[in-house]
């Protein structure tokens, strides 16, 4: 059986917080795009900057509910 140290918990918690912050910012960015307050080009540029800032190498994307075909 493996023992989890407090340092492991702190690392795991910090990683979770980082991903939550990234997810919240990405959600707000998607909302701006959906409300047509930014262009697709601006969205792509800002998303890439967020990915770099939070160390996200790639993401699995789900089609936005804001697409015009709804």
Steps between C-alpha positions, in 0.01 A plus 500: 500500500629844405518784752400849387711774652381854578730623222316275252168645614632857467629428147173338400299789645714760322456315169123483551485872579705581190266298280193656659634852437576407137154348455326806642693736276433282197128491585487879520690527172250264334217712633654811342523317168145370531368849566699622198701742713826364355585348162604140438855624434509683836360192674768277347779742591385544860437126544855428386636755749297339779630156403857630515442678832353192667729247334225327303662308214183394322133486569212282406235736375126458507305691235372826640129539568532849357540385142255649252351163405289477815 
